[in-house]
Tab-separated table of C-alpha atoms and ligand atoms in Angstrom:
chain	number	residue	atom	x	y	z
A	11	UNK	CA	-11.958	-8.918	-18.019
A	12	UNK	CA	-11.684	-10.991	-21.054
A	13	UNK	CA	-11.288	-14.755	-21.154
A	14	UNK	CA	-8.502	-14.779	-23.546
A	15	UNK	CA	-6.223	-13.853	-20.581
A	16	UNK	CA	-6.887	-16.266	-18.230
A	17	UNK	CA	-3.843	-17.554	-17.332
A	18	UNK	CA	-3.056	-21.339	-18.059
A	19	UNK	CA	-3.128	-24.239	-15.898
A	20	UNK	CA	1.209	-24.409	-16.150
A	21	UNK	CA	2.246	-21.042	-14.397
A	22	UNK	CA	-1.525	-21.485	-11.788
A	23	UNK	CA	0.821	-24.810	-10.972
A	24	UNK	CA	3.779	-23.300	-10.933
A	25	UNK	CA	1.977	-20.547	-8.497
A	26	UNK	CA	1.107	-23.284	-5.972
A	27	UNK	CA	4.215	-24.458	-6.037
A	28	UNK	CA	5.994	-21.423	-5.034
A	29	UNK	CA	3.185	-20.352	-2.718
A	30	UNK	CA	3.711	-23.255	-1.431
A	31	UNK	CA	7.592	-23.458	-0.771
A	32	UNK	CA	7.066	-19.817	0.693
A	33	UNK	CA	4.525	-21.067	3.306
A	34	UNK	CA	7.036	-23.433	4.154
A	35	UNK	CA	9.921	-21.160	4.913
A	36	UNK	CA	7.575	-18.878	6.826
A	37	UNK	CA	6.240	-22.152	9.289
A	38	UNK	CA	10.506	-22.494	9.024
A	39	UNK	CA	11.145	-19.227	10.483
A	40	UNK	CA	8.669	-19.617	13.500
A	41	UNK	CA	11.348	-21.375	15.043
A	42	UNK	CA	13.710	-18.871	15.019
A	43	UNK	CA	12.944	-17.212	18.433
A	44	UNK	CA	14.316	-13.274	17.707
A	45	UNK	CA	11.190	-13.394	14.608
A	46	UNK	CA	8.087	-11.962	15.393
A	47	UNK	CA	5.605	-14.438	15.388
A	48	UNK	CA	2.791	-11.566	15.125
A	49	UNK	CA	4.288	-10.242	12.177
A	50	UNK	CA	4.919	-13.868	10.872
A	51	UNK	CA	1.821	-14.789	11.318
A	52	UNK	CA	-0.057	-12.019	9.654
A	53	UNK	CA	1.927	-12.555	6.383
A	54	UNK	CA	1.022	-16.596	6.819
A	55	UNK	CA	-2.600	-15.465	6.611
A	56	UNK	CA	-1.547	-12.667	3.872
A	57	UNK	CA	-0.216	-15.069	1.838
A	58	UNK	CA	-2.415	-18.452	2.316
A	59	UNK	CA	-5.673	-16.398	1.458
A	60	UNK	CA	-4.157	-14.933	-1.203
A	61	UNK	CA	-4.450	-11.415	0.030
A	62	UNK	CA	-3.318	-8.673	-2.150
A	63	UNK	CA	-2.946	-5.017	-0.881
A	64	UNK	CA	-3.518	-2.790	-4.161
A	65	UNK	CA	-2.690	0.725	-1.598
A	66	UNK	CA	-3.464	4.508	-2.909
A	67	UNK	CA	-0.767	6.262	-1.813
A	68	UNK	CA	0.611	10.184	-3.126
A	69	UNK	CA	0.434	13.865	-1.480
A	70	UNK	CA	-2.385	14.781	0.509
A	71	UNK	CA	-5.067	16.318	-1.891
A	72	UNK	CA	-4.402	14.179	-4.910
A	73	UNK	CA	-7.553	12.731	-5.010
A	74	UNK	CA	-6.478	9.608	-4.036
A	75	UNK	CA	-9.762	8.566	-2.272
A	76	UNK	CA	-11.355	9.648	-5.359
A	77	UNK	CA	-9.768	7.733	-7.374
A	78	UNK	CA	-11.331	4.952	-5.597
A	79	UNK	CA	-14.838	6.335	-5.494
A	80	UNK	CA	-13.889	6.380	-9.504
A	81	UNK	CA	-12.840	2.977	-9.745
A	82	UNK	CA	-16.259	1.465	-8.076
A	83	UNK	CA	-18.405	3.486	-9.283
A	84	UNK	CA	-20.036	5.043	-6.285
A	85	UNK	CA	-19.075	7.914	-3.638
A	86	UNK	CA	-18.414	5.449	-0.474
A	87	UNK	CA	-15.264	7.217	0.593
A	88	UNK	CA	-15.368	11.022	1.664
A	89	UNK	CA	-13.180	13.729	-0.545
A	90	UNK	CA	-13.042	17.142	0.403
A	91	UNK	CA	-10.618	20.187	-0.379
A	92	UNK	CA	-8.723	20.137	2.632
A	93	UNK	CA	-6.303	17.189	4.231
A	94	UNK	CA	-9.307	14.540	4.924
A	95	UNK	CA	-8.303	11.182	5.034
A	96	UNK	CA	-6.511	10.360	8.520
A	97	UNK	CA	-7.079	6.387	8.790
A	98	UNK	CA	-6.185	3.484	6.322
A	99	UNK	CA	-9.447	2.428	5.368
A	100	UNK	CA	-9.305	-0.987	3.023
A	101	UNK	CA	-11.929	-2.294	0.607
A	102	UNK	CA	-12.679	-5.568	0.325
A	103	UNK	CA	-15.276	-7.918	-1.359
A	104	UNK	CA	-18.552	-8.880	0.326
A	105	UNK	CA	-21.815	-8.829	-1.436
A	106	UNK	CA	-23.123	-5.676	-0.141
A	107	UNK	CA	-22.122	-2.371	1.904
A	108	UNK	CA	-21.008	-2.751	5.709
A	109	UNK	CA	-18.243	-0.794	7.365
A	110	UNK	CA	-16.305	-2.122	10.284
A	111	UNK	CA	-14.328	-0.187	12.389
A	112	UNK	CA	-11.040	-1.702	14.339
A	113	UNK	CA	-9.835	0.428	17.033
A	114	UNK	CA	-6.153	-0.188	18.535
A	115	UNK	CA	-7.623	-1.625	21.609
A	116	UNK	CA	-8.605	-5.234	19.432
A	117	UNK	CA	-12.108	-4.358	18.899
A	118	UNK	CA	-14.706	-4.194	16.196
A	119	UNK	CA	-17.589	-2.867	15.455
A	120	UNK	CA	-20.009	-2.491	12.551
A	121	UNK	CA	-21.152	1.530	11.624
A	122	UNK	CA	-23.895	2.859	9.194
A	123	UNK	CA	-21.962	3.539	5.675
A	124	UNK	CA	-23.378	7.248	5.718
A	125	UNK	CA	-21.553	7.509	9.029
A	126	UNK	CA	-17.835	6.574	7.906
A	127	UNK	CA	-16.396	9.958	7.750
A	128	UNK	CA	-16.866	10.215	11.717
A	129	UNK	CA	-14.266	7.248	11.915
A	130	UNK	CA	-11.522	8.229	8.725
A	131	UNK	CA	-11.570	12.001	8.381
A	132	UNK	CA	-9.207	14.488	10.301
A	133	UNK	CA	-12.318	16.506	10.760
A	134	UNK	CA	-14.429	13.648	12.007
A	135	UNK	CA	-11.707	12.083	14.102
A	136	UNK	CA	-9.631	14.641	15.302
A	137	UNK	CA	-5.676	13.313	15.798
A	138	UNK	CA	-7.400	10.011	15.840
A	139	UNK	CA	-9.112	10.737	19.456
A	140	UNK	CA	-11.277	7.309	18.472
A	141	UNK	CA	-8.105	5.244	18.762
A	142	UNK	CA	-9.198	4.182	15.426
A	143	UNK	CA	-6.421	0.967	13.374
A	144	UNK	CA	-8.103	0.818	10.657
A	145	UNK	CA	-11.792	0.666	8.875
A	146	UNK	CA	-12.614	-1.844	6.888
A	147	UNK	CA	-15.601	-1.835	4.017
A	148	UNK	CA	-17.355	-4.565	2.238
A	149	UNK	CA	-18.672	-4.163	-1.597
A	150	UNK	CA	-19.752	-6.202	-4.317
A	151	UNK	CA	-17.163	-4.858	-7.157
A	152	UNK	CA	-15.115	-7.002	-9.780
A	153	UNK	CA	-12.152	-5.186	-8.873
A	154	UNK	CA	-12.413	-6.770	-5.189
A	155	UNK	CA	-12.946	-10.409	-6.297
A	156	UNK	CA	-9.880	-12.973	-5.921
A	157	UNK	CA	-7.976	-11.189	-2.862
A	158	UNK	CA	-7.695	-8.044	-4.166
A	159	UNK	CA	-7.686	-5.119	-1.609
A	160	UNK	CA	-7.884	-1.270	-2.547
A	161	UNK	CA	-6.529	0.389	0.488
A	162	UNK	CA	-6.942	4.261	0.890
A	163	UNK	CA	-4.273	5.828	3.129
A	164	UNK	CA	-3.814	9.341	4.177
A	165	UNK	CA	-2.047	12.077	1.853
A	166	UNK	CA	1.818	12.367	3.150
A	167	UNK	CA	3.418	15.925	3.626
A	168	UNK	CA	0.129	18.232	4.958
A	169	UNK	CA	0.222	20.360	8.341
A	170	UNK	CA	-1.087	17.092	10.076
A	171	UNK	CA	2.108	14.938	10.581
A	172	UNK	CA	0.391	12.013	11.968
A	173	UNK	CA	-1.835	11.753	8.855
A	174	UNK	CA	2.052	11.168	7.008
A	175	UNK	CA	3.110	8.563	9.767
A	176	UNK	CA	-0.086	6.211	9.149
A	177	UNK	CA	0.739	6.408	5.388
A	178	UNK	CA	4.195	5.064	5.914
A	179	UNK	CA	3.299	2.723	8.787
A	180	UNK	CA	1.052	0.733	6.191
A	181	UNK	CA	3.920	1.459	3.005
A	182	UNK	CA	5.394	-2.822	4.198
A	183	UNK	CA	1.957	-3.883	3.227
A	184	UNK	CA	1.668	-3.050	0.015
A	185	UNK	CA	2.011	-5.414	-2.395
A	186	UNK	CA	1.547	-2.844	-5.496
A	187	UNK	CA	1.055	0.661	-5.483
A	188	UNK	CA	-0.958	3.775	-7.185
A	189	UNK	CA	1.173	6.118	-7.030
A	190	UNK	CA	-1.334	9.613	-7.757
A	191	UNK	CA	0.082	13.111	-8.766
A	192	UNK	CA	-2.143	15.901	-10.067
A	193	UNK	CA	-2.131	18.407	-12.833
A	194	UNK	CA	-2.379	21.334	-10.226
A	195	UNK	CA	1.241	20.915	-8.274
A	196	UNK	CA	4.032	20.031	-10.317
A	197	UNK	CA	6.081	16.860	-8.935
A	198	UNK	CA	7.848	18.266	-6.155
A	199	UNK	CA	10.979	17.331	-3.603
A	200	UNK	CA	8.857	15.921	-1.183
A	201	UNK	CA	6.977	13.714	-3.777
A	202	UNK	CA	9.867	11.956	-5.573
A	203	UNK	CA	11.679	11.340	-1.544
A	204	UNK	CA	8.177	9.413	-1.165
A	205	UNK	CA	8.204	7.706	-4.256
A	206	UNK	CA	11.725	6.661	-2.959
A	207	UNK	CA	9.946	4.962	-0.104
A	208	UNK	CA	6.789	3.561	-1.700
A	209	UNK	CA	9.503	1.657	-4.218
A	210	UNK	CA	10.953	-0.127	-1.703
A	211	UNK	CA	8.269	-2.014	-0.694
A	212	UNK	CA	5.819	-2.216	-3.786
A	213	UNK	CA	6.671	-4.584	-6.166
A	214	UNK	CA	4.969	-2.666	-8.956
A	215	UNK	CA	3.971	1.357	-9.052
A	216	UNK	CA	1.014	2.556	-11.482
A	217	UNK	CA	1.438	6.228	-12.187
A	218	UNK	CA	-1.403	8.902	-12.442
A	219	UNK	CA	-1.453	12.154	-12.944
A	220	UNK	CA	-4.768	13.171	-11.941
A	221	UNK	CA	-7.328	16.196	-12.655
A	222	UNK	CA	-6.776	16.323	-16.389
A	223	UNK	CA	-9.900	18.322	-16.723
A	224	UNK	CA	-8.238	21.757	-15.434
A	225	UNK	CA	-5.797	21.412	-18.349
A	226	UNK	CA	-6.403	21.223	-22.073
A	227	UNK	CA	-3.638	20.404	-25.631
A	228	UNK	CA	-0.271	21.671	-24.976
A	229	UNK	CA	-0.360	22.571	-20.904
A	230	UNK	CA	-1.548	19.012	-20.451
A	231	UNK	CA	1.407	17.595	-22.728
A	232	UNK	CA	3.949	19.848	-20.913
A	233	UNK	CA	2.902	18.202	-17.028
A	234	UNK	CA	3.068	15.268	-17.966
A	235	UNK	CA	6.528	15.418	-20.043
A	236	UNK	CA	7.808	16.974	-16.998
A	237	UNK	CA	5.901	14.733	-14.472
A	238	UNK	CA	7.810	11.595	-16.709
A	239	UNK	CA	11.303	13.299	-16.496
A	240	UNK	CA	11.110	13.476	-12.787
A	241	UNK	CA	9.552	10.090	-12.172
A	242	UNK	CA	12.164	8.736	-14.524
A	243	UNK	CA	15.299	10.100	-12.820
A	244	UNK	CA	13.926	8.685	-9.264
A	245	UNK	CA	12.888	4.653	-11.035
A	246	UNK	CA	16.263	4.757	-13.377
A	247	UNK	CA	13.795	3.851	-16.089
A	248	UNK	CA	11.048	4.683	-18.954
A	249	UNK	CA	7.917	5.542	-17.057
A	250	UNK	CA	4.320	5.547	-17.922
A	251	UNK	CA	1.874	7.844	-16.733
A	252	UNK	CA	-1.767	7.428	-16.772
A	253	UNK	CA	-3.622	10.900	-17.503
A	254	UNK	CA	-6.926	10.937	-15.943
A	255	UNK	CA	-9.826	12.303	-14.147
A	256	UNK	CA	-11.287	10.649	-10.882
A	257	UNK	CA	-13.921	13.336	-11.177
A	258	UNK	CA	-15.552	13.623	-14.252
A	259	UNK	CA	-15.023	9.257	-13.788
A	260	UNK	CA	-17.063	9.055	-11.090
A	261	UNK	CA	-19.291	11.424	-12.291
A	262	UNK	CA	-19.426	9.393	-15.744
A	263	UNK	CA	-19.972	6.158	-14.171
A	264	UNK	CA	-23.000	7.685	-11.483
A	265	UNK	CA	-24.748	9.444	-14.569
A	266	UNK	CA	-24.037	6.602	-16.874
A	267	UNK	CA	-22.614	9.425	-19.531
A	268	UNK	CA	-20.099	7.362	-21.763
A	269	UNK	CA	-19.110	11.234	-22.873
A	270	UNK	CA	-18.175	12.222	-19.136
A	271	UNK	CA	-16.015	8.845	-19.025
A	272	UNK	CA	-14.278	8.854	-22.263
A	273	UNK	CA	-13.102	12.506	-21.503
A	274	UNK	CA	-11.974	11.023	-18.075
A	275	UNK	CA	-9.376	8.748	-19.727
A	276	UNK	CA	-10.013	6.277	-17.078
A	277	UNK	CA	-11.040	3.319	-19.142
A	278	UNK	CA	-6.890	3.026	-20.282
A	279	UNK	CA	-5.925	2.673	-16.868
A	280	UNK	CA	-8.455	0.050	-15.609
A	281	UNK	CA	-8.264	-1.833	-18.976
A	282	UNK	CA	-4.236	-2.343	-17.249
A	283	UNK	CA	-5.334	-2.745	-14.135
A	284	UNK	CA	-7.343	-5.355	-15.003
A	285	UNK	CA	-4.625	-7.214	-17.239
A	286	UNK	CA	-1.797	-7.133	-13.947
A	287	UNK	CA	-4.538	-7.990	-11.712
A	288	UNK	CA	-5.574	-11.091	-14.206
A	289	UNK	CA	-2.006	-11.896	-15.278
A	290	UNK	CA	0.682	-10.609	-12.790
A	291	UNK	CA	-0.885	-10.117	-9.164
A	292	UNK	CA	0.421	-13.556	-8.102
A	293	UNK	CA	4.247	-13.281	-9.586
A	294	UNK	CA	3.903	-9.809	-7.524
A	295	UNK	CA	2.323	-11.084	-4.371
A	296	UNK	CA	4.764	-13.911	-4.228
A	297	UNK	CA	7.415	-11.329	-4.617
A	298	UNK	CA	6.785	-8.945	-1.823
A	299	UNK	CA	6.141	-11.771	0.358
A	300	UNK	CA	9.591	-12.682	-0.332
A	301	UNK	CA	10.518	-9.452	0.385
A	302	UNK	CA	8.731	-9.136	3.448
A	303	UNK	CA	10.198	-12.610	4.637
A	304	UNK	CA	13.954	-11.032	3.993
A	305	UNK	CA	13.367	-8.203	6.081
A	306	UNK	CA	12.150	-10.062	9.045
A	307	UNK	CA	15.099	-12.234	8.326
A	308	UNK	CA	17.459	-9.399	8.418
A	309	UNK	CA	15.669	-7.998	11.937
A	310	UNK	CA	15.906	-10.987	13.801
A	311	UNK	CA	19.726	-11.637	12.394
A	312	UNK	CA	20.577	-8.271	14.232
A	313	UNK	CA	18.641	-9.569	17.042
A	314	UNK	CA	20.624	-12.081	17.462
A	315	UNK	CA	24.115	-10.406	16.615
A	316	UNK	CA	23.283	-7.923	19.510
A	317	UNK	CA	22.184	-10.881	21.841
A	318	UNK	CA	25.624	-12.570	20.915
A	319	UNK	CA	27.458	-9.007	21.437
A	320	UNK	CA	25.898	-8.978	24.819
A	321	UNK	CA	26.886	-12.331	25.684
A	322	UNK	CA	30.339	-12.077	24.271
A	323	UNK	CA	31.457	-9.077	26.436
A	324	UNK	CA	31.062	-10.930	29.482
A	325	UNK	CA	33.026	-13.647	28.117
A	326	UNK	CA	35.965	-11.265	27.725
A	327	UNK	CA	35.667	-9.917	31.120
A	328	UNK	CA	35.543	-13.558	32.394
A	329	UNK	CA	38.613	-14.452	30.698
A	330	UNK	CA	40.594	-11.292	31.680
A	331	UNK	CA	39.716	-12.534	35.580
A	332	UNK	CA	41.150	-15.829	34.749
A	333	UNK	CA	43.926	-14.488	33.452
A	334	UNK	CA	44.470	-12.322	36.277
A	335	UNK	CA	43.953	-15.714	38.806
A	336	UNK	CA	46.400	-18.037	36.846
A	337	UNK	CA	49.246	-14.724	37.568
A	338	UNK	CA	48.588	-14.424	41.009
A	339	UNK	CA	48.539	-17.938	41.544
B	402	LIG	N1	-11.192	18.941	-10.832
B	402	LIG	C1	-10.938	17.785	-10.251
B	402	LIG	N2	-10.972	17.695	-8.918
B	402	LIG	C2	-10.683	16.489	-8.354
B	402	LIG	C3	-10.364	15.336	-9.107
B	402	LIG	N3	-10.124	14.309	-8.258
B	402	LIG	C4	-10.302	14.808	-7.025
B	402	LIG	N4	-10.647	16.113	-7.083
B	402	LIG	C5	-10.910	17.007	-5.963
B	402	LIG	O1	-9.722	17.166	-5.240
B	402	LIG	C6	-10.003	17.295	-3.843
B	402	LIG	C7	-9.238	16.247	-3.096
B	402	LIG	O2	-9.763	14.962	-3.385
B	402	LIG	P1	-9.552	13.747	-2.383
B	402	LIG	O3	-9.989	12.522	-3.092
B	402	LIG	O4	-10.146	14.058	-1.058
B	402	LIG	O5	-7.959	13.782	-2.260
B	402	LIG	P2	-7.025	12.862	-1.358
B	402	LIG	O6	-5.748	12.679	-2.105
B	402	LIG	O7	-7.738	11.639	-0.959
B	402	LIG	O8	-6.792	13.814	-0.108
B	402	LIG	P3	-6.208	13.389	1.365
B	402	LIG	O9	-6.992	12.227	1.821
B	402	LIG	O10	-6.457	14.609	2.197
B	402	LIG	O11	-4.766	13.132	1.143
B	402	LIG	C8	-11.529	17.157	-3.704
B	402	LIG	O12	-12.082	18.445	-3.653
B	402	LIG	C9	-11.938	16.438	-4.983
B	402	LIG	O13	-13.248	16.745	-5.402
B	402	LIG	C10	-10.342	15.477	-10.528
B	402	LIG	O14	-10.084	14.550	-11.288
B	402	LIG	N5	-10.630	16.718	-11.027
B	403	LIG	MG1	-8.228	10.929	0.894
């Protein structure tokens, strides 16, 4: 990351400031007894430790985890051909490798590394029989410094419909998304309905189209015209795509072969990556925390309009019997 884009001390200020009037609201809303103070609380945390979910989301078999393998460097996460990935598993800094797993039940506990795929794969965790939330890793990567999180979640739309419900159980935490197609299935129905969902709760979407190494010239220009055309009738805007190849990445970056990663076409998308994540991660944090404060706003409003509802039909009744009284009397 170059120090050229460091921003200045007048919008880190202005960042405080706002983080600061946000924190405020949020210790605001505790008071309001139809919020939930769980959920509250998490996003206090979120928000105070400046937290940011960067989440992998797309069809199962995308290469989503990867893409994340690609981005570190190293093969932590386990790929394989058919629907793997069943658990949200989060990276995070630390200065070396450990892998905690939190099952549902509150606890945690620390696993080898080589034994991970036990704990996040359908085939090592069967319909979750390990009661597993969520696994979390430590590593010592630049991408992972200041907050930033790179969360894997399961492919949507495979045989294994509790693999899809994880994904969108962890789509409100997502402060910005990577939003991964591939060369080998054209954008389909299923995709752009997700897309649909991953917008409304990312403030900002990075497109790939992934596996660029099956296709070469022209059949390469044609998917991703057509991958643009659909994107761009779902976001009602210009949208850029990011050809690359996790693969030949990660195999670039293990064999140190700049050929392997310049034919990857990687380097374009982290060189972005690193600019938002330098220049725009707090404008978007702030944002979807915003967001996230409206919509527990919103839930505990209709809390309370029910709780009124309930209170005002007795009312009625109560009056009616008056009524009633005052005529016979
Ligand atoms: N040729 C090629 N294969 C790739 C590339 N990226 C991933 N793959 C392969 O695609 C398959 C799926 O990769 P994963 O990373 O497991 O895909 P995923 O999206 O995480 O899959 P789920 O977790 O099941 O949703 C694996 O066999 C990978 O080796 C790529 O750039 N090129
Ligand atoms: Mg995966």
């Amino acid at each position: 990351m170059s120090q050229n884009t460091i921003p200045s001390p007048g919008p880190i200020r202005e960042y405080v400031r706002l983080r600061e009037e946000v924190l405020q609201t949020l210790d605001g809303m505790m008071s309001i007894e139809a919020t939930s103070r769980a959920s509250l609380g998490e996003l206090r945390e979120k928000i105070a430790t400046d937290t940011f979910n960067l989440v992998v989301v797309g069809q199962f078999k995308r290469g989503k985890t990867c893409l994340i393998n690609a981005l570190l460097g190293a093969e932590l996460l386990p790929v394989s051909v058919v629907p793997l990935t069943s658990i949200v598993t989060i990276l995070t800094y630390g200065t070396s490798l450990e892998v905690k797993v939190f099952t549902r039940d509150g606890r945690a506990t620390f696993v080898e590394p080589d034994r991970i795929a036990e704990y996040v794969t359908e085939q090592g965790n069967p319909q979750n029989v390990k009661n597993v939330r969520e696994v979390v890793l430590t590593y010592p990567s630049e991408y992972l410094k200041d907050g930033v999180r790179l969360v894997d979640t399961p492919g949507v739309g495979s045989v294994y419909q509790h693999n899809t419900d994880v994904a969108y159980q962890y789509l409100p935490k997502s402060d910005a998304a990577l939003f991964l197609l591939s060369v080998d299935q054209p954008v389909s129905r299923a995709e752009l309905d997700f897309l649909k969902d991953v917008q409304q709760y990312s403030g900002k979407i990075f497109f790939l189209l992934n596996k660029i190494d099956y296709l070469t010239g022209k059949d390469l220009e044609d998917c991703l015209e057509f991958s643009e055309k659909s994107l761009r009738d779902v976001m009602g805007q210009e949208v850029k795509i990011f050809p690359v190849s996790a693969k030949l990445a990660l195999d670039g970056k293990i064999a140190d072969d700049p050929e392997l990663l310049a034919r990857s076409r990687l380097t374009e998308f982290s060189r972005t990556l690193d600019r938002f994540l330098m220049n725009e991660k707090g404008k978007v944090l702030l944002l979807s925390a915003t967001n996230s404060l409206l919509r527990l706003l919103a839930q505990a409003r209709l809390e309370v309009e029910l709780e009124l509802r309930s209170l005002t039909i007795p009312l009625e009744d109560l009056k009616e019997k008056v009524r009633y009284f005052e005529e016979k009397k």
